[in-house]
Tab-separated table of C-alpha atoms in Angstrom:
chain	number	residue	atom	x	y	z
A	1	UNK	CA	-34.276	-41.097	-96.266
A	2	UNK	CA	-37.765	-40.902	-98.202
A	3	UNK	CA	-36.785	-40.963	-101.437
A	4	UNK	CA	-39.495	-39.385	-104.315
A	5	UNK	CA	-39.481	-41.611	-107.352
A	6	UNK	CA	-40.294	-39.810	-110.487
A	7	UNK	CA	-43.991	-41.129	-111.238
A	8	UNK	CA	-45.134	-40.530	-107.797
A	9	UNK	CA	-43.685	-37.237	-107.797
A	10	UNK	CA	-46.054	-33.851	-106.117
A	11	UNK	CA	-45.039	-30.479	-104.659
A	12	UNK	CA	-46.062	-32.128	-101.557
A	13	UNK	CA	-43.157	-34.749	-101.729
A	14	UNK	CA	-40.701	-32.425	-102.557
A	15	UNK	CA	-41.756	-30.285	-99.278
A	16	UNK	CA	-41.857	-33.141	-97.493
A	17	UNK	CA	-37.997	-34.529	-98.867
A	18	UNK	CA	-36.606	-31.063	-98.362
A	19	UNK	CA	-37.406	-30.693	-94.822
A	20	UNK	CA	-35.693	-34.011	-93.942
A	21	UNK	CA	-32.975	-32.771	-95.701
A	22	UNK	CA	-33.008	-29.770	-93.983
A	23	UNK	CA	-33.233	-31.346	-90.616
A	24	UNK	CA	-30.220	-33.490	-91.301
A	25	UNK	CA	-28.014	-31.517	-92.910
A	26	UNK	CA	-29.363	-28.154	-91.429
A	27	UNK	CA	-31.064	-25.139	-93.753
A	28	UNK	CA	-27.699	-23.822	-94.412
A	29	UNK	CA	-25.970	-26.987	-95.360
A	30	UNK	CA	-28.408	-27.658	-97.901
A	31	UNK	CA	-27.517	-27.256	-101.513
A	32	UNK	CA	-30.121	-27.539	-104.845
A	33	UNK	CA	-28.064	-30.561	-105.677
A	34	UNK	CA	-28.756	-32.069	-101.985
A	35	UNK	CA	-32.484	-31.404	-102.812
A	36	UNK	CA	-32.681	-32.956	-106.331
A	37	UNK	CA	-30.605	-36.235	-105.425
A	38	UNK	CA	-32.741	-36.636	-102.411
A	39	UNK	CA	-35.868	-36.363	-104.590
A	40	UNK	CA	-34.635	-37.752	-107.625
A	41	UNK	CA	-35.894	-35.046	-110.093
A	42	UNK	CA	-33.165	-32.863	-111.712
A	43	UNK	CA	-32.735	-29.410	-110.279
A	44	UNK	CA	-35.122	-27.581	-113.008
A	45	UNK	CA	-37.932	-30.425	-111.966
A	46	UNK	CA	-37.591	-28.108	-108.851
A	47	UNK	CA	-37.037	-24.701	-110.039
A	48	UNK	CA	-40.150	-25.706	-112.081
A	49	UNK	CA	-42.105	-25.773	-108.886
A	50	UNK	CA	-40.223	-23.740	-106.194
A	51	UNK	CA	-37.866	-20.028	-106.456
A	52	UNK	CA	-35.525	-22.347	-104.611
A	53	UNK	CA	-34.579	-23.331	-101.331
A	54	UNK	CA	-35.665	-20.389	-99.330
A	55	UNK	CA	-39.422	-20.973	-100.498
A	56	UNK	CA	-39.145	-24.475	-99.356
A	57	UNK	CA	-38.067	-23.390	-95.735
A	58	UNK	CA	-40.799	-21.021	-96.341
A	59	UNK	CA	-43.522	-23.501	-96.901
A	60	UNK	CA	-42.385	-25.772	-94.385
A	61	UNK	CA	-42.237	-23.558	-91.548
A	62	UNK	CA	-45.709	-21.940	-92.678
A	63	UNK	CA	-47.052	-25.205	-92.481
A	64	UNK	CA	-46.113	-25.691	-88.592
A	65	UNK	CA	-46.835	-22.157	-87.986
A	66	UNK	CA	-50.178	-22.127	-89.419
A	67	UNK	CA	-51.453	-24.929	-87.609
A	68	UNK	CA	-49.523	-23.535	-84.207
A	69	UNK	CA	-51.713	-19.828	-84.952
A	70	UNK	CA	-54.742	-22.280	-86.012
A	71	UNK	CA	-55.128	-23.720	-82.264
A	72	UNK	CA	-55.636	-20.143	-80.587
A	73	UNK	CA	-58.334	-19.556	-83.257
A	74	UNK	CA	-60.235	-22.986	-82.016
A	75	UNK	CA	-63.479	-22.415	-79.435
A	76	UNK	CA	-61.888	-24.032	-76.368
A	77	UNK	CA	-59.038	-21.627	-76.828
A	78	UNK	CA	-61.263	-18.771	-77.141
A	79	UNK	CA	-64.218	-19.723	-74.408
A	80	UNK	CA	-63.836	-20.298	-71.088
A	81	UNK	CA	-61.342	-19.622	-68.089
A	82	UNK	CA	-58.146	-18.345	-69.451
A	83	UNK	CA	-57.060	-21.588	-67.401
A	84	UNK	CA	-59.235	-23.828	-69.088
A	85	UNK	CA	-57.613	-21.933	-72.490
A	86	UNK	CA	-54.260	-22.401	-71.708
A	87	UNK	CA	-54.856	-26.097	-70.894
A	88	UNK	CA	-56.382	-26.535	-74.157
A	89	UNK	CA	-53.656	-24.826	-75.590
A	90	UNK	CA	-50.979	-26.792	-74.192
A	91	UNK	CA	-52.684	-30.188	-74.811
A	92	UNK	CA	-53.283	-28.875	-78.875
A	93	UNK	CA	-49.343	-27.593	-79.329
A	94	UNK	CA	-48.350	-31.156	-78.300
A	95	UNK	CA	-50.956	-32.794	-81.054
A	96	UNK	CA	-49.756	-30.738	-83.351
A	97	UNK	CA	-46.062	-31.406	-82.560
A	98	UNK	CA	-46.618	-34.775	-82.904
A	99	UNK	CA	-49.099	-34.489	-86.135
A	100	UNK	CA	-46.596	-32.273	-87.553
A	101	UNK	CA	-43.277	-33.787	-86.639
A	102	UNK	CA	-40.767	-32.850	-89.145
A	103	UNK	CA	-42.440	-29.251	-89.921
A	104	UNK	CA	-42.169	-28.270	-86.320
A	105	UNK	CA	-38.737	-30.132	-85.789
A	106	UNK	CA	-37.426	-27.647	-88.694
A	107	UNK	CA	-38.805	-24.640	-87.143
A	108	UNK	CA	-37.831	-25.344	-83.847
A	109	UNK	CA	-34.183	-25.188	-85.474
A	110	UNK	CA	-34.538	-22.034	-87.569
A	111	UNK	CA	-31.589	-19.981	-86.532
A	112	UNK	CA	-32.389	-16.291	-88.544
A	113	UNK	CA	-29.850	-16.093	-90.753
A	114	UNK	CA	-31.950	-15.342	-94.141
A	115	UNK	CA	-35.252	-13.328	-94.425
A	116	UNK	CA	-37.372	-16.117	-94.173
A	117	UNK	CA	-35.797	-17.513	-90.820
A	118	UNK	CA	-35.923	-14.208	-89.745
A	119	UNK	CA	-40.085	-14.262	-90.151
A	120	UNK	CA	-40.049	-17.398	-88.554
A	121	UNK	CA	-38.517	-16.739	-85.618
A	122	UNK	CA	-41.076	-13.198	-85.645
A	123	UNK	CA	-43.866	-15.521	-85.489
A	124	UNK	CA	-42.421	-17.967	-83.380
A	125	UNK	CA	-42.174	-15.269	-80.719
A	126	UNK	CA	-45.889	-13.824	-81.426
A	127	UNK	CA	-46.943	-17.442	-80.959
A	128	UNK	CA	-45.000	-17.141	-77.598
A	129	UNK	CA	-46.619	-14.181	-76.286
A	130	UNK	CA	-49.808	-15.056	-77.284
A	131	UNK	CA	-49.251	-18.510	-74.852
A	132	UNK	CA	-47.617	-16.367	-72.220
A	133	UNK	CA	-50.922	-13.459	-71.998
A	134	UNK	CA	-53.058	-16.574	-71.432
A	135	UNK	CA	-50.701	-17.581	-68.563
A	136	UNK	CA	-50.932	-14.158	-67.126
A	137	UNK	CA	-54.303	-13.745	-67.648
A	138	UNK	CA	-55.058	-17.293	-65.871
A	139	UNK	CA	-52.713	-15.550	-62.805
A	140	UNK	CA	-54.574	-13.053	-62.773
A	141	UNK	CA	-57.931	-15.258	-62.322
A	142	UNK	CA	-55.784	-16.812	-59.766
A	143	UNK	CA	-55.809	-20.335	-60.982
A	144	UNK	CA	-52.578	-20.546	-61.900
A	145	UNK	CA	-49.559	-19.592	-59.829
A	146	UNK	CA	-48.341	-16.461	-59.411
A	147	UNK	CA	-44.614	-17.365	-57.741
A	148	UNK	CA	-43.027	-18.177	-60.664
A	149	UNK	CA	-42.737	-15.142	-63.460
A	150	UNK	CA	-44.852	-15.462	-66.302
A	151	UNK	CA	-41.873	-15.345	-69.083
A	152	UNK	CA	-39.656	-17.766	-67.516
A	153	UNK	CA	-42.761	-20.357	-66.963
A	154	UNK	CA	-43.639	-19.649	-70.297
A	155	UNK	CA	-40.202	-20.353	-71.786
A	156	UNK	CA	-39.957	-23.751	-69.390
A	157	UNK	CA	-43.237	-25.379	-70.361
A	158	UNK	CA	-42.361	-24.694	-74.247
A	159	UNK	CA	-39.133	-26.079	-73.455
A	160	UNK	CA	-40.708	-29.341	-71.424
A	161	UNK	CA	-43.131	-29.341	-74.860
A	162	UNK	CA	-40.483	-28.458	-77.615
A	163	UNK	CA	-38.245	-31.321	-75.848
A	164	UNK	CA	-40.687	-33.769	-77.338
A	165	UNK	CA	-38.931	-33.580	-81.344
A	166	UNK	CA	-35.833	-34.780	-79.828
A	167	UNK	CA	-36.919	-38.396	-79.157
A	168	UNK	CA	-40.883	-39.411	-80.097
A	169	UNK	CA	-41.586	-40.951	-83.290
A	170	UNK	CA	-44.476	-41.435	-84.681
A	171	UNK	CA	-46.082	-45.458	-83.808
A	172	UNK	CA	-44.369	-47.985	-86.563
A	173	UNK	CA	-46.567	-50.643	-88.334
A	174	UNK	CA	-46.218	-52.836	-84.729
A	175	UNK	CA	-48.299	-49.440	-82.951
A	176	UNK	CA	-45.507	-49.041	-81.115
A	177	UNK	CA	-43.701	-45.253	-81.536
A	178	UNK	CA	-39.714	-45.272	-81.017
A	179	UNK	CA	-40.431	-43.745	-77.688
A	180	UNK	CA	-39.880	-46.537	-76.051
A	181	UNK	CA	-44.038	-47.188	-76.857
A	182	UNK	CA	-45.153	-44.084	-75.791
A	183	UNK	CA	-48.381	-43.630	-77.690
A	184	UNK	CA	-49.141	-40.102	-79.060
A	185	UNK	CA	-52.242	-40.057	-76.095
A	186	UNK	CA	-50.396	-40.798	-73.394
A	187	UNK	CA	-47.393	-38.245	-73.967
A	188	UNK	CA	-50.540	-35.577	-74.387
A	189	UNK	CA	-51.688	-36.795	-71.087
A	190	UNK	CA	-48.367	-36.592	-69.486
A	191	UNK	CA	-47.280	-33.123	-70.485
A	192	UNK	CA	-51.298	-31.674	-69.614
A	193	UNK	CA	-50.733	-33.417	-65.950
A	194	UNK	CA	-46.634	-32.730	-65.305
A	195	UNK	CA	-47.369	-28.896	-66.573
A	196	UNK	CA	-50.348	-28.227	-64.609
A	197	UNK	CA	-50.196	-30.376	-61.649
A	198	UNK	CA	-46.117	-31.162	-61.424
A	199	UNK	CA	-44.631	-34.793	-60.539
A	200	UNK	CA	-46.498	-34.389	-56.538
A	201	UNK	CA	-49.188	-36.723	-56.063
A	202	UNK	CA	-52.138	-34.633	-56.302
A	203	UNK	CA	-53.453	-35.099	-52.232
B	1	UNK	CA	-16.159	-15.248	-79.956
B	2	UNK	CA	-13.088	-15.622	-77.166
B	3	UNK	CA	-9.709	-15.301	-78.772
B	4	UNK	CA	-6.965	-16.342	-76.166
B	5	UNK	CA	-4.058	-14.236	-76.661
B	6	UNK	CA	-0.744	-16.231	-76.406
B	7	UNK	CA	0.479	-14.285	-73.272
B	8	UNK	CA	-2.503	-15.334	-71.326
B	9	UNK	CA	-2.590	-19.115	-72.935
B	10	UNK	CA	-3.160	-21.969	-71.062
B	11	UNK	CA	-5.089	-25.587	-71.687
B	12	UNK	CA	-7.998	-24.219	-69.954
B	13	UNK	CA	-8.466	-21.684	-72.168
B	14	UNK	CA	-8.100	-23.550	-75.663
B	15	UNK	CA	-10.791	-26.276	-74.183
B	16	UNK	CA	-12.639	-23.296	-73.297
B	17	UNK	CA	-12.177	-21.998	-76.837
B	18	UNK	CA	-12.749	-25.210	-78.653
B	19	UNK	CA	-16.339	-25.337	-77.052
B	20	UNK	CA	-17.293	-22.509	-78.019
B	21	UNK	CA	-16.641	-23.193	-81.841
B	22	UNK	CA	-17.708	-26.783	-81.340
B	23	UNK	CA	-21.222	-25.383	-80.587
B	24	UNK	CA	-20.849	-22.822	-83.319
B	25	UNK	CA	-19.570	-24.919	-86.074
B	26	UNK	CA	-21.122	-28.544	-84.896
B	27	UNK	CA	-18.360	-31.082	-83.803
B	28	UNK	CA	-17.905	-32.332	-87.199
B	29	UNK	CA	-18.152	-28.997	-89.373
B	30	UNK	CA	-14.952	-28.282	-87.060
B	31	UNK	CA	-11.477	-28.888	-88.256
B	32	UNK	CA	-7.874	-27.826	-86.476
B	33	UNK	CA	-7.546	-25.347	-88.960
B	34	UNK	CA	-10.716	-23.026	-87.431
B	35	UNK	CA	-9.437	-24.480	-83.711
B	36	UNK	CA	-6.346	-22.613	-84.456
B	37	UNK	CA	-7.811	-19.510	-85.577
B	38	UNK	CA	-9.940	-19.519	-82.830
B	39	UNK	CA	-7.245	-20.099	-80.415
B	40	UNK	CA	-4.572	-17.640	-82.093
B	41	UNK	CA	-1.789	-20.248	-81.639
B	42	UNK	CA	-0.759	-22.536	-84.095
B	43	UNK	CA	-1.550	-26.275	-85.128
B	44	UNK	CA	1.390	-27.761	-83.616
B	45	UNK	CA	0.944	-26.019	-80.191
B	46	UNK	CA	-2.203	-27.761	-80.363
B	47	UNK	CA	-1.438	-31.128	-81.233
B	48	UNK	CA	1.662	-30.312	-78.443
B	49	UNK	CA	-1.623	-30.300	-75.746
B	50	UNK	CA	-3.553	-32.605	-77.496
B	51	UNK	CA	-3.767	-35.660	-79.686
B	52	UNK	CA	-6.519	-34.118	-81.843
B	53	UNK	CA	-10.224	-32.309	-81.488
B	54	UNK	CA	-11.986	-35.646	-80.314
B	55	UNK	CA	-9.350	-35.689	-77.379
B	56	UNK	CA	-11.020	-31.590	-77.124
B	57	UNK	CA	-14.136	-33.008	-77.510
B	58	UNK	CA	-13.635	-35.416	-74.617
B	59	UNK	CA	-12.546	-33.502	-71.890
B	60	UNK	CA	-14.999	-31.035	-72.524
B	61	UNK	CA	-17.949	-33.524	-72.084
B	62	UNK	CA	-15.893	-35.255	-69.290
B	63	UNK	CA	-16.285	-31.791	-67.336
B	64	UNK	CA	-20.597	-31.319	-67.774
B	65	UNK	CA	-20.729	-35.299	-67.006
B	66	UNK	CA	-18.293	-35.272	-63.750
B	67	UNK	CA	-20.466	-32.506	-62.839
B	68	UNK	CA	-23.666	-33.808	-63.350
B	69	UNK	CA	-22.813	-37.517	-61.671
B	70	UNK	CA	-21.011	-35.713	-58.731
B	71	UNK	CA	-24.277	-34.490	-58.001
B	72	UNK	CA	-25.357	-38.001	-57.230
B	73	UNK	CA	-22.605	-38.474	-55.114
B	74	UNK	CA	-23.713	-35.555	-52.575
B	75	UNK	CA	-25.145	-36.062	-49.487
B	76	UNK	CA	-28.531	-35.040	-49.962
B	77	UNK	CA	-29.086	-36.820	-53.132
B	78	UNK	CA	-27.818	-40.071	-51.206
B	79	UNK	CA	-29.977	-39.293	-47.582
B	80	UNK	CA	-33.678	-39.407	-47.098
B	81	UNK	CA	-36.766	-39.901	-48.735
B	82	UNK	CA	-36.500	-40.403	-52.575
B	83	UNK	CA	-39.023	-37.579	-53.410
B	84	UNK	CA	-36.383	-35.251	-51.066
B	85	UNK	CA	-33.533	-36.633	-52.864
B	86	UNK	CA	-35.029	-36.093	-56.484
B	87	UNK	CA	-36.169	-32.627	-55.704
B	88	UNK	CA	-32.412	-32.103	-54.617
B	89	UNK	CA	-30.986	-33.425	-58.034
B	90	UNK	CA	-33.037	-31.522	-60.452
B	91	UNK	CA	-32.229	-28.308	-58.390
B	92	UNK	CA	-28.814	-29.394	-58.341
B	93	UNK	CA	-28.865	-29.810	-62.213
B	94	UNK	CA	-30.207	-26.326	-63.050
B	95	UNK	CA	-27.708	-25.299	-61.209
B	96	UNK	CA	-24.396	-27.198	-63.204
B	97	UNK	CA	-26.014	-26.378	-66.668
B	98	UNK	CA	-26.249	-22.774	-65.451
B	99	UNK	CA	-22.602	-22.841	-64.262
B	100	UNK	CA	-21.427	-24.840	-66.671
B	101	UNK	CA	-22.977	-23.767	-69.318
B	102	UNK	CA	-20.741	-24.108	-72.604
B	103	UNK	CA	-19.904	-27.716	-71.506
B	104	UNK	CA	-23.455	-28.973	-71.071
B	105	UNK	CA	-25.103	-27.369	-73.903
B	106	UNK	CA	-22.031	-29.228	-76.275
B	107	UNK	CA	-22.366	-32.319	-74.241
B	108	UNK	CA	-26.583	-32.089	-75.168
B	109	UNK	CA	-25.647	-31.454	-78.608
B	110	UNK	CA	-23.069	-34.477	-79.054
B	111	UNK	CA	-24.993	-37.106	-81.736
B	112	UNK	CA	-22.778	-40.078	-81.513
B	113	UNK	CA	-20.698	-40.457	-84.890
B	114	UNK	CA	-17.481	-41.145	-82.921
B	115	UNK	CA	-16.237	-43.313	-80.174
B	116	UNK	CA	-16.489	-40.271	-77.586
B	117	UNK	CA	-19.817	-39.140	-78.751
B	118	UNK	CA	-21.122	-42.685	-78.395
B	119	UNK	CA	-19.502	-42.675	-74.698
B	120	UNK	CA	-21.151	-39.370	-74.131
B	121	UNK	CA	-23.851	-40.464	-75.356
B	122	UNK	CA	-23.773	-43.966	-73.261
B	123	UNK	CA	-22.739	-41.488	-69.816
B	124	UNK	CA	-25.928	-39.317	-70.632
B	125	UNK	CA	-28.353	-42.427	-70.786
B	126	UNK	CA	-26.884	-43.622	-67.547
B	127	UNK	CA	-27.352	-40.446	-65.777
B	128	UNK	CA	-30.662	-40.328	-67.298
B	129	UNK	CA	-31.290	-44.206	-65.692
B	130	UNK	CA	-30.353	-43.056	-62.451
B	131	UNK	CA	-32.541	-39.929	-61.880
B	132	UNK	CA	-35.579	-42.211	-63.558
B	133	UNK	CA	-35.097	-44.913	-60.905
B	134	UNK	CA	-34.645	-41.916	-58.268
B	135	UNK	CA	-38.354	-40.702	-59.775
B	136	UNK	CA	-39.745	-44.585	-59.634
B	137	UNK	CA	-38.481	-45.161	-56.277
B	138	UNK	CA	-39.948	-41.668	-54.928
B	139	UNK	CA	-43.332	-43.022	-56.904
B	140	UNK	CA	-43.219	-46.551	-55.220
B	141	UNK	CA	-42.747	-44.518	-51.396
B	142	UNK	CA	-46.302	-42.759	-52.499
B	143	UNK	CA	-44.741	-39.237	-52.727
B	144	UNK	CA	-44.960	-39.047	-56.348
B	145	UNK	CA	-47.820	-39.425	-58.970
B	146	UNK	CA	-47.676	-42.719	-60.515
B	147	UNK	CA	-50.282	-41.981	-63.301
B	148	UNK	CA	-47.173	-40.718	-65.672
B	149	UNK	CA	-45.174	-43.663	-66.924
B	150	UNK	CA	-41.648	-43.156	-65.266
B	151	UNK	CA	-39.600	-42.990	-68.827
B	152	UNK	CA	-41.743	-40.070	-69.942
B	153	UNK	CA	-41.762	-38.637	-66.582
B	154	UNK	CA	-38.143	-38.488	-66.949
B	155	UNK	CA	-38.050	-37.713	-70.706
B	156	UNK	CA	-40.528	-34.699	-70.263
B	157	UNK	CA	-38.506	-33.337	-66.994
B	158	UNK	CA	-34.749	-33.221	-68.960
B	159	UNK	CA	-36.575	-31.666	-71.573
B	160	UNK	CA	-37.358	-29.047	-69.467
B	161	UNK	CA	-34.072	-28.583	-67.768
B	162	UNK	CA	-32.214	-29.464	-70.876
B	163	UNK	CA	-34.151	-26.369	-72.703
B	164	UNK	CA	-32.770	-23.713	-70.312
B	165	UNK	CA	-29.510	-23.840	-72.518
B	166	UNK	CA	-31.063	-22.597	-75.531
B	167	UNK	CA	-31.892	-19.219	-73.801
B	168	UNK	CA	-30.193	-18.929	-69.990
B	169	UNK	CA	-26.836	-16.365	-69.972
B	170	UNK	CA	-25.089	-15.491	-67.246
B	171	UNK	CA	-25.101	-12.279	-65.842
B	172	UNK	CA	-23.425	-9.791	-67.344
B	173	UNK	CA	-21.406	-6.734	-65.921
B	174	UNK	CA	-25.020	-5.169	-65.183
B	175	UNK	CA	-26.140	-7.645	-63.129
B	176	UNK	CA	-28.608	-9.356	-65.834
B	177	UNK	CA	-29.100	-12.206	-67.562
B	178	UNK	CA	-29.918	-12.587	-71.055
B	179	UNK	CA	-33.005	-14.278	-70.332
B	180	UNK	CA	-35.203	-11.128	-69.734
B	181	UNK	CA	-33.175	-10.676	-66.371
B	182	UNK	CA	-34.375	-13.576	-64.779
B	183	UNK	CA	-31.019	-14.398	-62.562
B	184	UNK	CA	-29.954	-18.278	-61.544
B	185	UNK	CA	-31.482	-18.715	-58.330
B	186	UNK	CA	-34.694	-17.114	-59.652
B	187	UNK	CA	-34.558	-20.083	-62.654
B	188	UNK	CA	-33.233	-22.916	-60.119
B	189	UNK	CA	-36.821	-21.955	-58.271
B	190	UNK	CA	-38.865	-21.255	-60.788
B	191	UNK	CA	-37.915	-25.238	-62.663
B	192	UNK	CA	-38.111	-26.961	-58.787
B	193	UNK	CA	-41.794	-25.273	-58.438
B	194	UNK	CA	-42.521	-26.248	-61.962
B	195	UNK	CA	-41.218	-30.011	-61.883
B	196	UNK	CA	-42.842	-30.761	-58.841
B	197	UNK	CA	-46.063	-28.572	-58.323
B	198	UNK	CA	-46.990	-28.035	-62.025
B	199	UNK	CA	-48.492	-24.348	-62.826
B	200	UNK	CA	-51.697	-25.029	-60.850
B	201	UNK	CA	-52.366	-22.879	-57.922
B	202	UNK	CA	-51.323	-24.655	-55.023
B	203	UNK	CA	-54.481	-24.912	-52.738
């Protein structure tokens, strides 16, 4: 585990300490005293910064969801085909998966039982829809296909994409990543080609 | 949650029970004590069934893996071309995680901090191995893209069907799922079309 020491020590570590804490021992598992012995700074160090735990989650999950919301806001997800879009889309979500790891790990394992997971979630969803209307709307362009309902396409390729926490890490000092050496570029590459044009050889 | 009454108890039932506060409570946040509860019979009628919750734990993930390599054992998964014979297996996996639902989202959850989540763990990876050589084999015969590195071919298309258990529910007495009413065969479809023709309009 990262471990802060003292003269190092920023707001920014202490986000960053508290969500692997919260990945490991899960949001609710999580105590102030889990918090301060993973940062090393005493429990006021962190009250001095932070209401407590719940604004950590807070920030964390902000931090993935702003730069989820900040993709649809980017010209090639606003210009074009809503094909073209929703490829752009797809290929950003997985950068920023990757970019983002442990932010969008945590959020991806909110489970609603306090305020703030209860947000989360909220936006998780509007980020959701948003994805699917450019899926329907590319339907209805007819570039994409129409035999499979928008909803439950929409909740498959987010699964395919979400999938990608449980097993890539980020390249080591070797530029390998733990994936086996699956470079960030290539895993973008593969999820853009196996959602759009499927595992059969394109003729 | 299922409370078995002690009229209607059998061993099927407390396994069945046991997963279902496995997946609530994690494996290890899980003692006897809340097996018991859950069950509504005491300790020692466990322990009469069973030498302990890892013993729980095993036959549970012995049922979703006996499913899952049977599946390899059935004709069409053994008979033709390899592209045929992958296309059979993942529609043959949507369909065990769908039926067996409870005992393949525990057996995805399992993280390997005793002997029978490391031989869970060690089952999964071999099942894993044999539907990526299934996948190379179909992409040496020509019938499958070979521009996605096999691993993370394979790792991308679990994810996908692996992801189905955080949202698929059976039917219920109306005739719905929980998934915005799609219904099995209309996911078992909808993840064959996906894996293997992407969302792109076929043309």
């Amino acid at each position: 585990m990262t471990t802060a020491r003292r003269d190092t020590y920023t707001p920014e570590t202490l986000l960053s300490v508290a969500v692997q804490v919260f990945i490991e021992r899960g949001y609710d598992g999580t105590s102030m005293e889990h918090l301060s012995k993973a940062a090393g700074i005493s429990k006021s160090s962190i009250y001095h910064h932070v209401s407590g735990k719940e604004e950590l989650l807070r920030r964390a999950v902000s931090r993935a969801l702003d730069e989820l919301f900040g993709i649809l806001d980017e010209e090639h997800a606003r210009v074009g085909s809503a094909a073209g879009r929703l490829e752009y889309v797809v290929r950003r979500m997985v950068e920023v998966l990757m970019a983002e790891l442990p932010y969008v790990t945590l959020l991806l394992r909110v489970r609603g039982n306090t305020d703030t997971e209860r947000w989360a979630l909220e936006r998780r969803r509007e980020f959701d829809h948003r994805v699917a209307a450019l899926l329907k709307a590319a339907a209805v362009e007819g570039d994409v296909r129409a035999d499979v309902e928008v909803r439950l396409a929409t909740r498959l390729v987010f699964g395919m994409i979400n999938s990608i926490v449980e097993w890539y890490r980020p390249e080591g000092p070797d530029g390998r990543g733990g994936a086996g050496g699956a470079g960030e570029g290539e895993v973008v590459d593969a999820v853009v080609r196996l959602v759009f044009g499927g595992l059969r050889k394109a003729s």
